[in-house]
Each structure stands twice: as structure tokens, then as C-alpha cells.
Amino acid sequence: MKDLLIFWGDSEQVTLTWKLVGADHIGLSDTDLNSNTDLNKDENINASYQLESEEILKVDLSCLADMAASTKVSLILSSQDIVSAELDIPNRSPKLMRKAIPFMMEDEVATSVDSLFYAYKDFGKDKPVSVRGVERDYLESLISWFESAEIKLDQVLLEQDLILVPEEGFSLLLEESNCSVINHKGQVWNCYPEDFSWLIQKHLANSDEANSDSKDEQNDENLAIAISLNIFSSLDTSEFIKELPIGRFATNIVVIESQQALLVKTFSSANVINLMQDEYEPKKEKSELGLFLIKVGSIAAALFIAFIVFQTSKIITLGEQKEQLDARKMTLYKQAFPTRKMPSSSARAVKNMRAYMKSIGSSSDSAGFLKILESSSQSLSDLSKVYPTNINYDIARNELRLDLIASSLVELDKFADALKSSGHQVERSSETQRGAGFSSRLTIRN
């Protein structure tokens, strides 16, 4: 995937410069950095996106929307609008660091520390934490500007962070009105070109004092070795070099076509700090597969919830039916044994009634009653059509007298025929109409 680099310049600048970097431009050697080879000279790029120049007005940012749709967009800000610092933070817990940084930056900024948003990167326990501070209003206005242009920002970087860390000494990007400096420890700072000479001497004096055990060692060792200073610039650097302390630096001048050309070459290899952190971190877009899985998961969750609701309602319904059946069992027990004490539960009542029925079935006088009752009840399949109202048994004659109500004479005839087909002798009394049905008595014998 290609990278679209947008060099925004400072906040007062009215134009921006864009560069399109392909995947084949990654992994540049030092020889490439020291050469004037232009990696982005593709004659077909401007024509394909109908752009005449790589420098456009900021108000015309939307012209890059088509190009940005298929690239990773990096916005590169000027060092003049960003506060940089290297802080020694003992406790490097992410939550504590974000709370501690504003208090530690009070001496580094001229404005209120609360008005800045701080992005940081921890490069290791033995190294200080690199912190970048940007005005919240400025950062939010940039994000809003790109959103209105329909361009999704992947990262917001600082120009200084794109300069490669030298193996030793310093690397310096010299522009007409700004100096961006980085040392071998990765520490960055910027200043005006005319202020560099005395600032670097102050920086070296502090460094020498911290790293030397005695003034003798400082004079004999530190001052004896010239410090490497790589200067990248498209300007005439002769006057700038004359202002440097005599004999303190071993300068290496690298002539570049432009600042942007250098930063494009170092873009893929530099240790950068993305200013879009914490609440400004871009949300990751979900893939089509991810969206499909989310939809499937949502449907499955909805079905599961519906199943749980259904089962819950079913359990509630069954619980109510059980309570009704328990009440009926207690009523039946009271009718069967009106003189006995009511049991403590319906289960106890059923147990007592089963024990009583078992004792009845074991007696010779009642064996015939249970046998004929069981055989005749098998023919009684639908109580809504044939409903028994009274049962009498004559032990001497071994006959069962069954009073019942049938929904129609046809149903009554079907029930009598079913008893006969099962081997019973059936005698019917006259039928009497009762409401919509008919009442009758059947005398059943084996």
C-alpha cells in the first residue's frame, strides 16, 4: 500500500506539499540519502489525479481525496508548532505517565500546559521518554479540516522525527528560517539558524558536565575529539559553518534538493511519534468479513435472547400449572378423606392416596372393582365428548354402574360399542337430554 505524505508546513503557511511514496521505496541505504535521486518523479501521478503540481493551496485539500482513498495518509507538521522534550519518568505506567507529563512540561512551554495535548513514545528503560506537545485547538482544527475534505488521517507526525538518528554526533536539517536537530540518542530540538551556534555550545557544556568526572577528563577527552555534524540543506552553508565553534565539529555537508525530498527518503526508517494518540487515535475500520461476523453474531445473540425469553415464559407457565395441580390434589384428598388430617404438602397427599388405593387393590372384595374400572376407562378417550358424573360398584353382582353425560347420542353409542368390543356386557338406561348433551346410565359387567 502506498503512503501519501502531506507536508503541512507551519500554521501560518497557506500552501502544502504532497508526496506519494510507493512500497518499492522502502529500505533506503545511506548512499541513497546522500544522493540527489528523486524517488517520487512519476510523470503519470499528477496526470492521473489531475494535479498540476505537488504544491497546492491548503484550501484545495479536497483535491487529494481521491488519492487518499487508496493510500495511507500521514500529515507532517512543522517543528515550529510543536513542543519537544525528553523526560526522565521513573514510573512508566501508561496511565501515570499521561498524568505526570503536563506537570513535568511546565518549564518547557510558555503557554498553559492544560491547553496542550501530549503524545509520547518510550524507546526503552535506559532512554528518556520522548514527548511532543501540540495545541489541542490546532490539532482538532486539523482533524476537522481533513474530515471535511473526506480524507482519513492515519497518523500526524513531526518533521524532526523523520530525520534519521546518526550513529554519533548530530544530524541537522538546515532551512532558511529553521534548524531541526537530532543527536545520536534520538533527542530532538529546533531553533533559528542564527541561534544554533550558542545553543549547541550550551547543550554541549551541559552534556560535558554531566558525563565527565573531572574538568581534566573534559578537556583531555571531550574537547580532543571533533563531534560529527551532518548538515542536510539545499542552501549555501558556508556562512552557517563559519559561526560554529572552531575545531569542535567535523562537518559533513549533504546537499539535498529540498526538505521534503530528504524526509521522503527517511520516512520508512525513522522512529516517529504519532500525535494521534489517546482520544485522537483513529478508529480501525472493520473488514467485510468482520462486519459479516458481527451481523451473524448479532443475529445469533438475538435468537439466543428470544430462546431465553421463551424458556423463561414456559417455566413460569409450567410453575403456575404445577401450583394449580397441587391445589387440585389437595382438594381431591379432602374429598376422599374428609375425616383425616390434611397432609403438609400435595406430594404427601398423593403418597397417602396411592397407599390407600394399593391396600384396596390387595383385598379380594375390591379386586374386581379395580379390574373392571381399569378396563372400562381405557375406552373413555375424550372427556369433552363423554364425561362420567358418578360411579357405583355392586360387589355381589360384580357390576359397575356408570352415570355419564355425552355431547350427543352418537358419542354415547360409540362409547357403549367400544366397551362391548373390549369384552364387556353393557346395559343402557333411557337417555335424558340435559342442556346441549344427554345423560344416561351404563351398567357394565365383565
Tab-separated table of C-alpha atoms in Angstrom:
chain	number	residue	atom	x	y	z
A	1	MET	CA	0.000	0.000	0.000
A	2	LYS	CA	1.343	3.452	-0.913
A	3	ASP	CA	1.878	6.285	1.549
A	4	LEU	CA	0.599	9.791	0.914
A	5	LEU	CA	2.774	12.280	2.779
A	6	ILE	CA	1.284	15.742	3.269
A	7	PHE	CA	3.829	18.347	4.393
A	8	TRP	CA	1.624	20.931	6.088
A	9	GLY	CA	4.312	23.421	7.000
A	10	ASP	CA	3.646	25.828	9.865
A	11	SER	CA	0.227	27.114	10.880
A	12	GLU	CA	0.712	30.402	9.012
A	13	GLN	CA	1.670	28.785	5.709
A	14	VAL	CA	-1.043	28.863	3.025
A	15	THR	CA	0.296	26.041	0.853
A	16	LEU	CA	1.118	22.391	1.411
A	17	THR	CA	3.299	19.879	-0.418
A	18	TRP	CA	2.251	16.300	-1.057
A	19	LYS	CA	4.407	13.308	-1.914
A	20	LEU	CA	3.291	9.826	-2.929
A	21	VAL	CA	5.646	7.097	-1.738
A	22	GLY	CA	5.342	3.607	-3.181
A	23	ALA	CA	6.100	0.333	-1.433
A	24	ASP	CA	9.210	-0.114	-3.570
A	25	HIS	CA	10.801	2.943	-1.925
A	26	ILE	CA	11.170	1.323	1.488
A	27	GLY	CA	14.543	0.470	2.998
A	28	LEU	CA	16.951	3.120	1.718
A	29	SER	CA	20.692	2.984	2.175
A	30	ASP	CA	22.958	5.808	3.310
A	31	THR	CA	24.089	6.181	-0.293
A	32	ASP	CA	20.520	6.919	-1.337
A	33	LEU	CA	20.237	9.574	1.372
A	34	ASN	CA	23.408	11.317	0.223
A	35	SER	CA	22.346	11.314	-3.427
A	36	ASN	CA	20.037	13.685	-5.249
A	37	THR	CA	17.868	10.886	-6.644
A	38	ASP	CA	14.200	11.933	-6.628
A	39	LEU	CA	12.115	8.965	-5.601
A	40	ASN	CA	8.760	10.490	-6.430
A	41	LYS	CA	9.256	11.641	-10.010
A	42	ASP	CA	6.440	9.730	-11.614
A	43	GLU	CA	5.162	11.622	-14.616
A	44	ASN	CA	1.865	9.760	-14.596
A	45	ILE	CA	0.883	10.549	-10.965
A	46	ASN	CA	-0.090	14.187	-11.454
A	47	ALA	CA	-1.939	13.419	-14.673
A	48	SER	CA	-3.888	10.510	-13.183
A	49	TYR	CA	-5.192	12.691	-10.324
A	50	GLN	CA	-5.461	15.867	-12.435
A	51	LEU	CA	-2.973	17.749	-10.263
A	52	GLU	CA	-0.529	20.073	-11.974
A	53	SER	CA	1.857	20.455	-9.045
A	54	GLU	CA	2.885	18.787	-5.811
A	55	GLU	CA	2.405	22.139	-4.056
A	56	ILE	CA	-1.215	23.229	-3.661
A	57	LEU	CA	-3.186	25.635	-1.510
A	58	LYS	CA	-4.439	24.276	1.810
A	59	VAL	CA	-7.961	25.386	0.905
A	60	ASP	CA	-7.769	22.970	-2.038
A	61	LEU	CA	-7.063	19.996	0.248
A	62	SER	CA	-10.092	18.107	-1.090
A	63	CYS	CA	-8.203	17.665	-4.396
A	64	LEU	CA	-6.239	14.905	-2.662
A	65	ALA	CA	-9.348	12.974	-1.562
A	66	ASP	CA	-9.262	10.507	-4.480
A	67	MET	CA	-5.571	9.834	-3.961
A	68	ALA	CA	-6.021	9.451	-0.190
A	69	ALA	CA	-8.804	6.883	-0.609
A	70	SER	CA	-6.306	4.200	-1.675
A	71	THR	CA	-3.283	5.238	0.404
A	72	LYS	CA	-2.112	5.541	3.988
A	73	VAL	CA	-2.195	9.264	4.799
A	74	SER	CA	0.478	10.842	7.006
A	75	LEU	CA	0.251	14.528	7.924
A	76	ILE	CA	3.675	16.026	8.686
A	77	LEU	CA	3.698	19.210	10.779
A	78	SER	CA	6.381	21.843	11.151
A	79	SER	CA	8.625	21.658	14.207
A	80	GLN	CA	7.858	25.330	14.886
A	81	ASP	CA	4.295	24.487	16.027
A	82	ILE	CA	5.253	21.568	18.283
A	83	VAL	CA	6.924	21.454	21.703
A	84	SER	CA	9.517	18.667	22.046
A	85	ALA	CA	11.064	17.340	25.225
A	86	GLU	CA	12.909	14.331	26.623
A	87	LEU	CA	11.707	13.456	30.125
A	88	ASP	CA	13.082	11.035	32.715
A	89	ILE	CA	9.946	9.449	34.158
A	90	PRO	CA	10.599	6.830	36.890
A	91	ASN	CA	7.186	5.163	36.835
A	92	ARG	CA	6.354	4.403	33.213
A	93	SER	CA	2.846	3.112	33.676
A	94	PRO	CA	0.809	4.482	30.711
A	95	LYS	CA	-1.911	5.949	32.948
A	96	LEU	CA	0.538	7.613	35.325
A	97	MET	CA	2.747	8.906	32.502
A	98	ARG	CA	-0.095	10.762	30.824
A	99	LYS	CA	-0.941	12.418	34.158
A	100	ALA	CA	2.666	13.271	35.029
A	101	ILE	CA	3.790	14.712	31.688
A	102	PRO	CA	1.846	18.042	31.912
A	103	PHE	CA	3.417	18.835	35.299
A	104	MET	CA	6.901	17.954	34.054
A	105	MET	CA	6.432	20.135	30.952
A	106	GLU	CA	5.662	23.366	32.837
A	107	ASP	CA	9.222	24.661	32.377
A	108	GLU	CA	9.277	23.728	28.688
A	109	VAL	CA	6.256	25.699	27.436
A	110	ALA	CA	5.303	29.361	27.582
A	111	THR	CA	1.546	28.714	27.465
A	112	SER	CA	-0.712	26.828	29.838
A	113	VAL	CA	0.155	23.127	29.956
A	114	ASP	CA	-3.563	22.307	30.041
A	115	SER	CA	-4.033	23.766	26.543
A	116	LEU	CA	-1.627	21.216	25.043
A	117	PHE	CA	-2.145	17.595	24.086
A	118	TYR	CA	0.889	15.421	24.773
A	119	ALA	CA	1.926	12.471	22.631
A	120	TYR	CA	4.843	10.340	23.750
A	121	LYS	CA	6.872	7.257	22.938
A	122	ASP	CA	9.014	5.172	25.273
A	123	PHE	CA	12.106	3.973	23.395
A	124	GLY	CA	13.453	1.898	26.302
A	125	LYS	CA	14.109	1.932	30.033
A	126	ASP	CA	17.628	3.308	29.581
A	127	LYS	CA	16.410	6.209	27.455
A	128	PRO	CA	14.218	9.202	28.366
A	129	VAL	CA	10.629	9.367	27.173
A	130	SER	CA	10.226	11.454	24.026
A	131	VAL	CA	7.280	13.850	24.397
A	132	ARG	CA	5.618	16.056	21.793
A	133	GLY	CA	3.145	18.781	22.800
A	134	VAL	CA	0.646	20.349	20.396
A	135	GLU	CA	-2.149	22.853	20.957
A	136	ARG	CA	-5.414	20.946	21.283
A	137	ASP	CA	-7.310	23.571	19.285
A	138	TYR	CA	-4.754	23.357	16.485
A	139	LEU	CA	-4.803	19.547	16.372
A	140	GLU	CA	-8.600	19.386	16.473
A	141	SER	CA	-8.883	22.014	13.723
A	142	LEU	CA	-6.551	19.943	11.516
A	143	ILE	CA	-8.538	16.763	12.091
A	144	SER	CA	-11.792	18.618	11.365
A	145	TRP	CA	-10.257	20.146	8.221
A	146	PHE	CA	-9.309	16.736	6.856
A	147	GLU	CA	-12.679	15.234	7.782
A	148	SER	CA	-14.458	17.980	5.821
A	149	ALA	CA	-12.171	17.176	2.861
A	150	GLU	CA	-13.152	13.467	3.227
A	151	ILE	CA	-9.572	12.416	3.909
A	152	LYS	CA	-8.904	9.903	6.682
A	153	LEU	CA	-5.710	10.634	8.595
A	154	ASP	CA	-3.716	7.595	9.721
A	155	GLN	CA	-1.000	9.500	11.578
A	156	VAL	CA	0.196	13.013	12.360
A	157	LEU	CA	3.992	13.313	12.554
A	158	LEU	CA	6.648	15.904	13.261
A	159	GLU	CA	9.270	16.904	10.674
A	160	GLN	CA	12.120	16.455	13.167
A	161	ASP	CA	11.149	12.855	13.908
A	162	LEU	CA	11.686	11.915	10.243
A	163	ILE	CA	15.391	12.763	10.407
A	164	LEU	CA	17.377	9.571	10.908
A	165	VAL	CA	19.238	9.211	14.193
A	166	PRO	CA	23.005	9.467	13.499
A	167	GLU	CA	25.366	6.793	14.745
A	168	GLU	CA	27.278	9.512	16.596
A	169	GLY	CA	27.155	13.274	16.980
A	170	PHE	CA	24.327	15.299	15.438
A	171	SER	CA	22.239	15.492	12.278
A	172	LEU	CA	20.913	18.885	11.299
A	173	LEU	CA	18.305	19.888	8.721
A	174	LEU	CA	19.057	23.489	7.799
A	175	GLU	CA	16.306	25.628	6.306
A	176	GLU	CA	16.108	29.338	5.674
A	177	SER	CA	14.273	30.113	8.921
A	178	ASN	CA	14.595	26.940	10.969
A	179	CYS	CA	17.132	24.414	12.211
A	180	SER	CA	15.934	20.901	13.123
A	181	VAL	CA	18.464	18.954	15.201
A	182	ILE	CA	18.654	15.318	16.350
A	183	ASN	CA	21.521	13.654	18.230
A	184	HIS	CA	22.692	10.044	18.444
A	185	LYS	CA	20.398	9.478	21.442
A	186	GLY	CA	17.328	10.422	19.418
A	187	GLN	CA	16.786	13.704	21.263
A	188	VAL	CA	15.373	16.442	19.011
A	189	TRP	CA	15.085	20.226	19.187
A	190	ASN	CA	14.795	23.136	16.776
A	191	CYS	CA	15.821	26.794	16.670
A	192	TYR	CA	16.562	29.680	14.335
A	193	PRO	CA	19.760	29.223	12.253
A	194	GLU	CA	21.416	32.280	13.823
A	195	ASP	CA	20.835	30.867	17.322
A	196	PHE	CA	22.270	27.410	16.651
A	197	SER	CA	25.902	28.260	17.452
A	198	TRP	CA	25.401	29.423	21.040
A	199	LEU	CA	22.635	26.904	21.738
A	200	ILE	CA	24.780	23.955	20.665
A	201	GLN	CA	27.632	25.223	22.833
A	202	LYS	CA	25.278	25.429	25.809
A	203	HIS	CA	23.974	21.958	25.044
A	204	LEU	CA	27.487	20.519	24.818
A	205	ALA	CA	28.553	22.279	28.016
A	206	ASN	CA	25.666	20.694	29.919
A	207	SER	CA	26.397	17.331	28.351
A	208	ASP	CA	30.099	17.505	29.164
A	209	GLU	CA	29.367	18.452	32.759
A	210	ALA	CA	27.000	15.514	33.158
A	211	ASN	CA	29.231	12.914	31.501
A	212	SER	CA	32.665	13.911	32.851
A	213	ASP	CA	34.026	13.120	36.323
A	214	SER	CA	36.534	15.947	36.290
A	215	LYS	CA	37.484	19.026	34.329
A	216	ASP	CA	40.719	17.332	33.253
A	217	GLU	CA	38.861	14.485	31.609
A	218	GLN	CA	36.533	17.004	29.971
A	219	ASN	CA	39.430	18.989	28.487
A	220	ASP	CA	41.563	15.985	27.505
A	221	GLU	CA	38.953	13.661	26.088
A	222	ASN	CA	35.763	15.504	25.116
A	223	LEU	CA	37.447	18.514	23.542
A	224	ALA	CA	40.115	16.471	21.790
A	225	ILE	CA	37.649	14.599	19.582
A	226	ALA	CA	35.668	16.552	16.966
A	227	ILE	CA	31.941	15.855	17.106
A	228	SER	CA	30.332	14.559	13.933
A	229	LEU	CA	27.791	17.021	12.479
A	230	ASN	CA	25.803	16.007	9.385
A	231	ILE	CA	24.217	19.044	7.753
A	232	PHE	CA	21.389	18.439	5.255
A	233	SER	CA	20.445	21.552	3.306
A	234	SER	CA	19.617	22.936	-0.113
A	235	LEU	CA	21.097	26.333	0.902
A	236	ASP	CA	24.599	27.730	0.926
A	237	THR	CA	26.002	26.576	4.281
A	238	SER	CA	29.339	28.417	4.232
A	239	GLU	CA	28.232	31.295	6.465
A	240	PHE	CA	26.468	28.887	8.830
A	241	ILE	CA	29.632	26.782	9.260
A	242	LYS	CA	31.742	29.883	9.984
A	243	GLU	CA	29.602	30.587	13.043
A	244	LEU	CA	30.286	27.154	14.561
A	245	PRO	CA	32.884	26.798	17.352
A	246	ILE	CA	36.307	26.325	15.804
A	247	GLY	CA	37.585	22.762	15.921
A	248	ARG	CA	34.555	21.464	17.819
A	249	PHE	CA	32.752	19.769	14.913
A	250	ALA	CA	33.632	17.548	11.982
A	251	THR	CA	31.014	18.709	9.487
A	252	ASN	CA	29.617	16.589	6.677
A	253	ILE	CA	27.603	18.622	4.185
A	254	VAL	CA	24.875	16.750	2.272
A	255	VAL	CA	23.242	18.825	-0.437
A	256	ILE	CA	19.575	17.933	-0.869
A	257	GLU	CA	17.011	19.021	-3.409
A	258	SER	CA	14.515	20.053	-0.768
A	259	GLN	CA	13.492	19.334	2.797
A	260	GLN	CA	10.566	17.228	1.605
A	261	ALA	CA	12.810	15.144	-0.668
A	262	LEU	CA	15.040	14.225	2.287
A	263	LEU	CA	12.148	13.405	4.630
A	264	VAL	CA	10.512	11.219	1.980
A	265	LYS	CA	13.704	9.146	1.792
A	266	THR	CA	13.919	8.730	5.566
A	267	PHE	CA	10.177	8.276	6.148
A	268	SER	CA	10.106	4.469	6.274
A	269	SER	CA	13.198	4.147	8.507
A	270	ALA	CA	12.671	6.889	11.089
A	271	ASN	CA	11.449	6.347	14.663
A	272	VAL	CA	8.374	8.553	14.608
A	273	ILE	CA	5.850	9.599	17.253
A	274	ASN	CA	2.256	9.646	16.079
A	275	LEU	CA	0.470	12.666	17.587
A	276	MET	CA	-2.888	10.898	17.141
A	277	GLN	CA	-2.932	9.099	20.469
A	278	ASP	CA	-5.454	8.521	23.234
A	279	GLU	CA	-8.767	10.229	22.308
A	280	TYR	CA	-7.430	11.271	18.902
A	281	GLU	CA	-6.384	7.769	17.897
A	282	PRO	CA	-8.072	6.844	14.577
A	283	LYS	CA	-10.656	4.110	14.809
A	284	LYS	CA	-9.810	0.987	12.881
A	285	GLU	CA	-12.182	0.187	10.048
A	286	LYS	CA	-13.639	-3.283	10.164
A	287	SER	CA	-13.193	-5.588	7.178
A	288	GLU	CA	-16.087	-7.062	5.228
A	289	LEU	CA	-15.507	-10.394	6.955
A	290	GLY	CA	-15.535	-8.658	10.324
A	291	LEU	CA	-18.790	-6.853	9.533
A	292	PHE	CA	-20.323	-10.153	8.357
A	293	LEU	CA	-19.259	-11.897	11.553
A	294	ILE	CA	-20.700	-9.033	13.592
A	295	LYS	CA	-24.038	-9.378	11.790
A	296	VAL	CA	-24.034	-13.152	12.294
A	297	GLY	CA	-23.155	-12.674	15.944
A	298	SER	CA	-25.940	-10.108	16.361
A	299	ILE	CA	-28.497	-12.472	14.826
A	300	ALA	CA	-27.264	-15.355	16.982
A	301	ALA	CA	-27.448	-13.163	20.087
A	302	ALA	CA	-30.993	-12.049	19.199
A	303	LEU	CA	-32.070	-15.687	18.687
A	304	PHE	CA	-30.446	-16.715	21.960
A	305	ILE	CA	-32.205	-13.909	23.835
A	306	ALA	CA	-35.524	-14.875	22.224
A	307	PHE	CA	-34.915	-18.513	23.245
A	308	ILE	CA	-34.153	-17.472	26.829
A	309	VAL	CA	-37.322	-15.334	26.955
A	310	PHE	CA	-39.400	-18.211	25.554
A	311	GLN	CA	-37.961	-20.721	28.012
A	312	THR	CA	-38.479	-18.303	30.897
A	313	SER	CA	-42.130	-17.764	29.974
A	314	LYS	CA	-42.542	-21.519	29.605
A	315	ILE	CA	-41.051	-22.129	33.042
A	316	ILE	CA	-43.353	-19.513	34.555
A	317	THR	CA	-46.375	-21.105	32.865
A	318	LEU	CA	-45.396	-24.606	33.998
A	319	GLY	CA	-44.888	-23.287	37.514
A	320	GLU	CA	-48.415	-21.846	37.567
A	321	GLN	CA	-49.842	-25.137	36.233
A	322	LYS	CA	-47.977	-27.070	38.913
A	323	GLU	CA	-49.465	-24.834	41.603
A	324	GLN	CA	-52.947	-25.449	40.169
A	325	LEU	CA	-52.381	-29.223	40.063
A	326	ASP	CA	-51.102	-29.218	43.636
A	327	ALA	CA	-54.265	-27.375	44.705
A	328	ARG	CA	-56.428	-29.932	42.884
A	329	LYS	CA	-54.574	-32.796	44.568
A	330	MET	CA	-55.265	-31.288	47.993
A	331	THR	CA	-58.945	-30.774	47.098
A	332	LEU	CA	-59.223	-34.386	45.893
A	333	TYR	CA	-57.620	-35.666	49.067
A	334	LYS	CA	-60.048	-33.642	51.201
A	335	GLN	CA	-62.987	-35.083	49.264
A	336	ALA	CA	-61.671	-38.651	49.500
A	337	PHE	CA	-60.743	-38.456	53.188
A	338	PRO	CA	-62.888	-35.744	54.801
A	339	THR	CA	-62.241	-37.023	58.324
A	340	ARG	CA	-58.489	-37.265	58.032
A	341	LYS	CA	-55.976	-34.557	58.826
A	342	MET	CA	-54.735	-32.648	55.781
A	343	PRO	CA	-51.140	-33.505	54.842
A	344	SER	CA	-48.428	-30.819	54.796
A	345	SER	CA	-47.919	-30.993	51.011
A	346	SER	CA	-49.535	-32.242	47.824
A	347	ALA	CA	-46.770	-34.827	47.398
A	348	ARG	CA	-47.631	-36.243	50.812
A	349	ALA	CA	-51.322	-36.317	49.880
A	350	VAL	CA	-50.616	-38.235	46.659
A	351	LYS	CA	-48.451	-40.678	48.582
A	352	ASN	CA	-51.257	-41.315	51.094
A	353	MET	CA	-53.850	-41.811	48.341
A	354	ARG	CA	-51.602	-44.234	46.456
A	355	ALA	CA	-51.018	-46.249	49.614
A	356	TYR	CA	-54.778	-46.404	50.240
A	357	MET	CA	-55.537	-47.471	46.646
A	358	LYS	CA	-52.860	-50.147	46.863
A	359	SER	CA	-54.406	-51.503	50.074
A	360	ILE	CA	-57.831	-51.556	48.369
A	361	GLY	CA	-56.464	-53.397	45.348
A	362	SER	CA	-54.911	-56.095	47.554
A	363	SER	CA	-58.304	-57.038	49.111
A	364	SER	CA	-60.372	-59.755	47.360
A	365	ASP	CA	-63.641	-57.801	47.592
A	366	SER	CA	-62.226	-54.772	45.758
A	367	ALA	CA	-60.072	-56.569	43.175
A	368	GLY	CA	-62.987	-56.916	40.793
A	369	PHE	CA	-63.874	-53.209	41.062
A	370	LEU	CA	-60.358	-52.066	40.153
A	371	LYS	CA	-60.146	-54.518	37.289
A	372	ILE	CA	-63.437	-53.531	35.661
A	373	LEU	CA	-62.770	-49.829	36.330
A	374	GLU	CA	-59.386	-50.019	34.628
A	375	SER	CA	-60.633	-51.950	31.610
A	376	SER	CA	-63.668	-49.717	31.054
A	377	SER	CA	-61.681	-46.473	31.485
A	378	GLN	CA	-59.474	-47.436	28.522
A	379	SER	CA	-62.476	-46.903	26.232
A	380	LEU	CA	-63.015	-43.420	27.679
A	381	SER	CA	-60.635	-41.441	25.461
A	382	ASP	CA	-62.197	-37.947	25.244
A	383	LEU	CA	-63.832	-36.418	28.360
A	384	SER	CA	-65.138	-33.480	26.335
A	385	LYS	CA	-67.472	-35.882	24.499
A	386	VAL	CA	-68.287	-38.425	27.248
A	387	TYR	CA	-67.947	-37.212	30.867
A	388	PRO	CA	-68.629	-39.575	33.893
A	389	THR	CA	-70.523	-37.933	36.740
A	390	ASN	CA	-70.953	-40.835	39.206
A	391	ILE	CA	-69.567	-44.337	39.696
A	392	ASN	CA	-71.152	-47.145	41.801
A	393	TYR	CA	-69.947	-50.726	42.144
A	394	ASP	CA	-72.043	-53.715	43.260
A	395	ILE	CA	-69.629	-56.252	44.764
A	396	ALA	CA	-72.230	-59.023	44.942
A	397	ARG	CA	-73.184	-58.739	41.272
A	398	ASN	CA	-69.720	-57.589	40.157
A	399	GLU	CA	-71.125	-54.804	38.034
A	400	LEU	CA	-70.155	-51.196	37.558
A	401	ARG	CA	-72.877	-48.556	37.282
A	402	LEU	CA	-71.607	-45.522	35.430
A	403	ASP	CA	-73.623	-42.278	35.229
A	404	LEU	CA	-72.379	-40.028	32.443
A	405	ILE	CA	-73.148	-37.088	30.165
A	406	ALA	CA	-72.485	-37.368	26.429
A	407	SER	CA	-72.266	-34.472	23.968
A	408	SER	CA	-74.554	-36.404	21.591
A	409	LEU	CA	-76.300	-39.756	21.224
A	410	VAL	CA	-73.774	-40.711	18.599
A	411	GLU	CA	-70.898	-40.293	21.049
A	412	LEU	CA	-72.841	-42.264	23.648
A	413	ASP	CA	-73.343	-45.115	21.170
A	414	LYS	CA	-69.635	-45.065	20.247
A	415	PHE	CA	-68.625	-45.372	23.902
A	416	ALA	CA	-71.059	-48.291	24.526
A	417	ASP	CA	-69.812	-50.070	21.367
A	418	ALA	CA	-66.202	-49.584	22.482
A	419	LEU	CA	-66.987	-51.227	25.819
A	420	LYS	CA	-68.656	-54.144	24.088
A	421	SER	CA	-65.773	-54.607	21.669
A	422	SER	CA	-63.383	-54.791	24.636
A	423	GLY	CA	-65.361	-57.778	26.077
A	424	HIS	CA	-67.829	-56.085	28.455
A	425	GLN	CA	-71.564	-56.582	28.789
A	426	VAL	CA	-73.317	-53.241	28.636
A	427	GLU	CA	-76.878	-52.288	29.563
A	428	ARG	CA	-78.137	-48.767	28.868
A	429	SER	CA	-80.922	-46.945	30.613
A	430	SER	CA	-83.045	-44.389	28.810
A	431	GLU	CA	-81.327	-41.179	27.771
A	432	THR	CA	-82.379	-37.810	29.093
A	433	GLN	CA	-81.461	-34.570	27.365
A	434	ARG	CA	-79.600	-32.196	29.621
A	435	GLY	CA	-78.745	-28.852	28.052
A	436	ALA	CA	-76.813	-29.494	24.850
A	437	GLY	CA	-75.960	-33.083	25.860
A	438	PHE	CA	-77.592	-36.324	27.013
A	439	SER	CA	-77.354	-38.105	30.362
A	440	SER	CA	-77.592	-41.871	30.787
A	441	ARG	CA	-76.511	-44.779	32.999
A	442	LEU	CA	-74.469	-47.712	31.773
A	443	THR	CA	-74.286	-50.995	33.697
A	444	ILE	CA	-71.011	-52.702	32.838
A	445	ARG	CA	-70.112	-56.338	33.586
A	446	ASN	CA	-67.140	-58.483	32.597
